[in-house]
Amino acid sequence: KYSPNAIIIVVSNPLDVMTYQAHLTSGLPRTKVMGMAGILDTARYRAFLAEELNVSGKEIQAILMGGHGDTMVPLPRYTTVAGIPVTELVEKE
């Protein structure tokens, strides 16, 4: 009613369920409701690394590939901490 051109971007878990519920509840067309899993998962990955390395998450550049969930994997080869490859800072395990 108040925002006829609104677009909803869901960044929550469980992403698929929450996005579908937002679509149903809002009554917006499915093209106006979307979920962003990658940003949430990347933020988590950065937070885990920051905690492990005792650095600010702002120092970490990271990327994840794949779909949200079990198929999403981190790419340590392309992850850096203040420009240093994370593979040089943490053990492979």
Backbone as ProteinMPNN parsed JSONL, in Angstrom:
{"seq_chain_A": "KYSPNAIIIVVSNPLDVMTYQAHLTSGLPRTKVMGMAGILDTARYRAFLAEELNVSGKEIQAILMGGHGDTMVPLPRYTTVAGIPVTELVEKE", "coords_chain_A": {"N_chain_A": [[0.832, -1.198, 0.0], [1.903, 1.311, 0.861], [4.355, 1.326, -0.322], [4.564, 0.732, -3.297], [6.479, -0.008, -5.178], [8.3, -1.574, -3.92], [11.023, -3.787, -3.132], [11.927, -6.853, -1.768], [14.633, -8.061, 0.034], [15.888, -10.845, 1.392], [17.915, -11.763, 4.055], [18.637, -14.138, 5.799], [18.272, -17.084, 7.859], [16.344, -20.065, 7.916], [17.157, -19.645, 4.631], [15.748, -20.212, 2.129], [13.159, -20.927, 2.999], [12.419, -18.664, 4.497], [12.49, -16.677, 2.531], [10.501, -17.55, 0.783], [8.325, -17.389, 2.517], [8.283, -14.621, 2.961], [7.569, -13.791, 0.421], [4.964, -14.914, 0.23], [3.659, -13.633, 2.415], [3.981, -10.903, 1.872], [2.696, -10.58, -0.539], [3.794, -9.688, -2.832], [4.957, -9.915, -6.256], [6.858, -12.805, -7.293], [9.191, -12.0, -8.507], [9.965, -9.807, -7.142], [10.868, -10.486, -4.684], [13.63, -11.694, -3.078], [16.423, -13.765, -2.074], [19.546, -13.556, -0.342], [21.994, -15.514, 0.03], [24.731, -15.923, -0.239], [26.093, -13.63, 0.734], [25.533, -13.731, 3.441], [26.656, -16.21, 4.19], [29.316, -15.739, 3.479], [29.929, -13.682, 5.261], [29.783, -15.091, 7.658], [31.887, -16.934, 7.306], [34.055, -15.159, 7.204], [33.831, -14.136, 9.822], [34.364, -16.431, 11.399], [37.033, -16.916, 10.649], [38.208, -14.509, 11.499], [37.87, -14.692, 14.264], [39.391, -17.0, 14.809], [41.949, -16.134, 14.038], [42.275, -13.898, 15.504], [41.806, -11.248, 14.556], [40.388, -8.321, 12.987], [37.301, -8.657, 11.26], [37.136, -6.986, 9.127], [39.581, -6.999, 7.977], [39.675, -9.17, 6.381], [39.399, -10.622, 3.238], [37.254, -12.473, 1.33], [35.805, -15.282, -0.443], [33.083, -17.313, -1.407], [31.801, -20.229, -3.016], [29.16, -21.809, -4.872], [25.874, -23.189, -4.12], [23.6, -22.071, -1.546], [24.056, -23.622, 1.543], [24.897, -27.075, 1.951], [26.34, -27.347, -0.412], [27.851, -25.112, -0.714], [31.083, -23.82, -0.678], [34.126, -22.691, 0.867], [36.78, -20.735, -0.547], [39.838, -21.039, 0.09], [42.205, -20.452, -1.227], [41.728, -18.034, -2.425], [41.33, -16.349, -0.337], [42.216, -13.769, 1.812], [44.07, -12.194, 4.483], [44.549, -9.098, 5.487], [45.92, -8.869, 3.098], [47.55, -11.09, 3.114], [47.753, -14.431, 2.134], [45.344, -16.675, 3.381], [45.993, -19.309, 3.599], [48.581, -19.321, 4.43], [48.378, -18.671, 7.027], [46.738, -20.27, 8.603], [46.39, -23.715, 9.581], [45.866, -26.418, 7.288], [43.889, -28.279, 8.107]], "CA_chain_A": [[0.0, 0.0, 0.0], [2.73, 2.51, 1.008], [5.567, 1.192, -1.14], [4.168, -0.145, -4.398], [7.639, -0.437, -5.965], [9.254, -2.196, -2.999], [11.676, -5.069, -3.396], [12.362, -7.433, -0.499], [15.838, -8.883, -0.021], [15.947, -11.596, 2.64], [19.238, -12.237, 4.459], [18.256, -14.847, 7.017], [18.211, -18.539, 7.753], [16.658, -20.776, 6.677], [16.955, -18.673, 3.56], [14.696, -20.561, 1.171], [11.869, -20.876, 3.68], [12.119, -17.266, 4.858], [12.22, -15.944, 1.294], [9.173, -17.968, 0.313], [7.336, -16.815, 3.438], [8.218, -13.185, 2.672], [6.791, -13.689, -0.817], [3.555, -15.181, 0.544], [3.139, -12.627, 3.337], [3.965, -9.572, 1.257], [1.82, -10.544, -1.704], [4.539, -9.161, -3.979], [5.309, -10.919, -7.261], [8.088, -13.516, -6.953], [10.334, -11.271, -9.063], [10.282, -8.693, -6.242], [11.323, -11.038, -3.404], [14.815, -12.512, -3.333], [17.282, -14.064, -0.938], [20.986, -13.408, -0.565], [22.69, -16.456, 0.904], [26.182, -15.774, -0.349], [26.595, -12.566, 1.601], [25.414, -14.222, 4.811], [27.657, -17.255, 4.379], [30.64, -15.11, 3.42], [30.111, -12.978, 6.537], [30.078, -16.121, 8.669], [33.238, -17.429, 7.02], [34.971, -14.106, 7.655], [33.757, -14.063, 11.282], [35.09, -17.581, 11.944], [38.46, -16.672, 10.442], [38.611, -13.395, 12.358], [37.971, -15.222, 15.624], [40.525, -17.928, 14.851], [43.205, -15.413, 13.854], [42.261, -12.738, 16.405], [41.894, -10.03, 13.751], [39.097, -7.752, 12.618], [36.712, -9.194, 10.038], [37.36, -6.009, 8.056], [40.884, -7.305, 7.375], [39.567, -10.414, 5.631], [38.741, -10.654, 1.935], [36.935, -13.885, 1.139], [34.783, -15.63, -1.433], [32.514, -18.657, -1.33], [31.166, -20.626, -4.272], [28.15, -22.851, -4.761], [24.568, -22.817, -3.606], [23.482, -21.944, -0.1], [23.915, -24.906, 2.221], [25.993, -28.046, 1.89], [27.12, -27.255, -1.646], [28.663, -23.898, -0.696], [32.416, -24.1, -0.149], [35.056, -21.557, 0.887], [37.929, -20.833, -1.445], [40.975, -20.515, 0.849], [43.224, -19.934, -2.141], [41.37, -16.654, -2.749], [41.01, -15.668, 0.915], [43.392, -13.102, 2.365], [43.954, -11.429, 5.72], [45.45, -7.951, 5.294], [46.717, -9.139, 1.91], [48.31, -12.333, 3.261], [46.887, -15.591, 1.876], [44.955, -17.367, 4.612], [46.68, -20.598, 3.607], [49.849, -19.125, 5.144], [48.094, -18.275, 8.412], [46.052, -21.345, 9.329], [46.683, -25.06, 9.099], [44.873, -26.928, 6.339], [42.803, -28.932, 8.832]], "C_chain_A": [[0.879, 1.266, 0.0], [3.973, 2.49, 0.128], [5.29, 0.267, -2.317], [5.34, -0.658, -5.241], [8.696, -1.129, -5.109], [9.806, -3.499, -3.545], [12.144, -5.573, -2.042], [13.581, -8.304, -0.747], [15.982, -9.53, 1.354], [17.377, -12.076, 2.863], [19.037, -12.897, 5.815], [18.349, -16.345, 6.786], [16.941, -19.038, 8.405], [16.234, -19.936, 5.479], [15.791, -19.006, 2.647], [13.306, -20.424, 1.79], [11.473, -19.432, 3.995], [11.798, -16.432, 3.625], [10.837, -16.289, 0.755], [8.086, -17.375, 1.208], [7.184, -15.316, 3.212], [7.393, -12.942, 1.412], [5.304, -13.868, -0.52], [2.946, -14.065, 1.389], [2.998, -11.261, 2.682], [2.951, -9.462, 0.129], [2.496, -9.974, -2.941], [4.783, -10.281, -4.998], [6.647, -11.563, -6.897], [9.335, -12.815, -7.486], [10.756, -10.107, -8.181], [10.722, -9.163, -4.856], [12.491, -11.969, -3.687], [15.603, -12.731, -2.055], [18.738, -13.926, -1.32], [21.74, -14.295, 0.414], [24.195, -16.208, 0.905], [26.747, -14.743, 0.593], [26.564, -13.0, 3.054], [26.486, -15.269, 5.094], [29.073, -16.698, 4.336], [30.931, -14.364, 4.72], [30.439, -13.963, 7.655], [31.506, -16.647, 8.521], [34.269, -16.416, 7.52], [34.998, -14.007, 9.175], [34.516, -15.216, 11.932], [36.596, -17.386, 11.805], [38.976, -15.574, 11.36], [38.789, -13.866, 13.795], [39.2, -16.116, 15.771], [41.867, -17.189, 14.833], [43.337, -14.182, 14.746], [42.537, -11.428, 15.644], [40.476, -9.508, 13.504], [38.604, -8.403, 11.326], [36.907, -8.272, 8.853], [38.673, -6.264, 7.325], [40.815, -8.473, 6.402], [38.798, -10.206, 4.328], [38.496, -12.117, 1.614], [35.872, -14.061, 0.072], [34.356, -17.076, -1.202], [31.852, -18.956, -2.663], [30.126, -21.704, -3.992], [26.846, -22.308, -4.228], [24.581, -22.743, -2.096], [23.285, -23.322, 0.52], [25.136, -25.776, 2.03], [26.854, -27.939, 0.642], [27.992, -26.0, -1.694], [29.998, -24.2, -0.021], [33.269, -22.84, -0.154], [36.191, -21.797, -0.098], [39.148, -20.232, -0.737], [42.057, -19.906, -0.037], [42.985, -18.459, -2.481], [40.95, -15.857, -1.517], [42.288, -15.058, 1.47], [43.041, -12.378, 3.658], [45.003, -10.323, 5.63], [46.419, -8.221, 4.145], [47.538, -10.424, 1.965], [47.376, -13.511, 3.0], [46.592, -16.354, 3.172], [45.622, -18.73, 4.721], [48.042, -20.525, 4.298], [49.634, -18.862, 6.631], [47.397, -19.353, 9.244], [46.452, -22.693, 8.736], [45.552, -25.555, 8.221], [43.675, -27.561, 7.03], [41.849, -27.9, 9.398]], "O_chain_A": [[0.628, 2.189, -0.775], [4.57, 3.535, -0.132], [5.747, -0.876, -2.32], [5.192, -1.654, -5.949], [9.849, -1.257, -5.52], [9.151, -4.21, -4.308], [12.696, -4.809, -1.252], [13.574, -9.172, -1.621], [16.175, -8.842, 2.356], [17.977, -12.707, 1.993], [19.246, -12.273, 6.856], [18.487, -16.807, 5.654], [16.504, -18.448, 9.393], [15.066, -19.569, 5.352], [14.929, -18.158, 2.416], [12.393, -19.873, 1.175], [10.328, -19.034, 3.783], [10.922, -15.569, 3.674], [10.094, -15.408, 0.322], [7.053, -16.915, 0.721], [6.071, -14.795, 3.265], [6.609, -11.994, 1.35], [4.478, -13.07, -0.965], [1.839, -13.606, 1.107], [2.018, -10.55, 2.908], [2.411, -8.386, -0.13], [1.857, -9.796, -3.978], [4.812, -11.457, -4.636], [7.482, -10.925, -6.256], [10.428, -13.023, -6.96], [11.787, -9.482, -8.432], [10.928, -8.348, -3.958], [12.357, -12.926, -4.45], [15.469, -11.985, -1.084], [19.12, -14.148, -2.469], [22.083, -13.857, 1.512], [24.842, -16.28, 1.95], [27.795, -14.972, 1.197], [27.472, -12.674, 3.819], [27.149, -15.214, 6.129], [29.937, -17.149, 5.088], [32.053, -14.409, 5.224], [31.287, -13.682, 8.502], [32.233, -16.783, 9.505], [35.24, -16.785, 8.181], [36.063, -13.816, 9.763], [35.235, -15.008, 12.909], [37.348, -17.661, 12.74], [40.058, -15.697, 11.933], [39.748, -13.482, 14.465], [39.953, -16.0, 16.738], [42.804, -17.576, 15.53], [44.368, -13.509, 14.749], [43.382, -10.624, 16.038], [39.493, -10.194, 13.786], [39.388, -8.667, 10.414], [36.853, -8.71, 7.704], [38.863, -5.808, 6.198], [41.775, -8.743, 5.681], [37.685, -9.679, 4.326], [39.43, -12.918, 1.624], [35.142, -13.131, -0.272], [35.163, -17.937, -0.85], [31.395, -18.047, -3.357], [30.21, -22.42, -2.994], [26.726, -21.122, -3.924], [25.471, -23.29, -1.444], [22.442, -24.096, 0.069], [26.264, -25.287, 1.956], [27.996, -28.4, 0.644], [28.79, -25.841, -2.618], [30.038, -24.766, 1.072], [33.16, -22.014, -1.06], [36.508, -22.939, -0.432], [39.463, -19.058, -0.934], [42.737, -18.96, 0.359], [43.926, -17.727, -2.786], [40.297, -14.82, -1.633], [43.311, -15.732, 1.587], [41.893, -12.004, 3.898], [46.203, -10.59, 5.69], [47.59, -7.849, 4.21], [48.155, -10.807, 0.971], [46.302, -13.579, 3.598], [47.498, -16.636, 3.956], [45.797, -19.248, 5.824], [48.591, -21.55, 4.705], [50.59, -18.832, 7.405], [47.474, -19.331, 10.472], [46.802, -22.798, 7.561], [44.402, -25.151, 8.396], [42.545, -27.389, 6.572], [40.864, -28.258, 10.044]]}, "name": "protein", "num_of_chains": 1, "seq": "KYSPNAIIIVVSNPLDVMTYQAHLTSGLPRTKVMGMAGILDTARYRAFLAEELNVSGKEIQAILMGGHGDTMVPLPRYTTVAGIPVTELVEKE"}
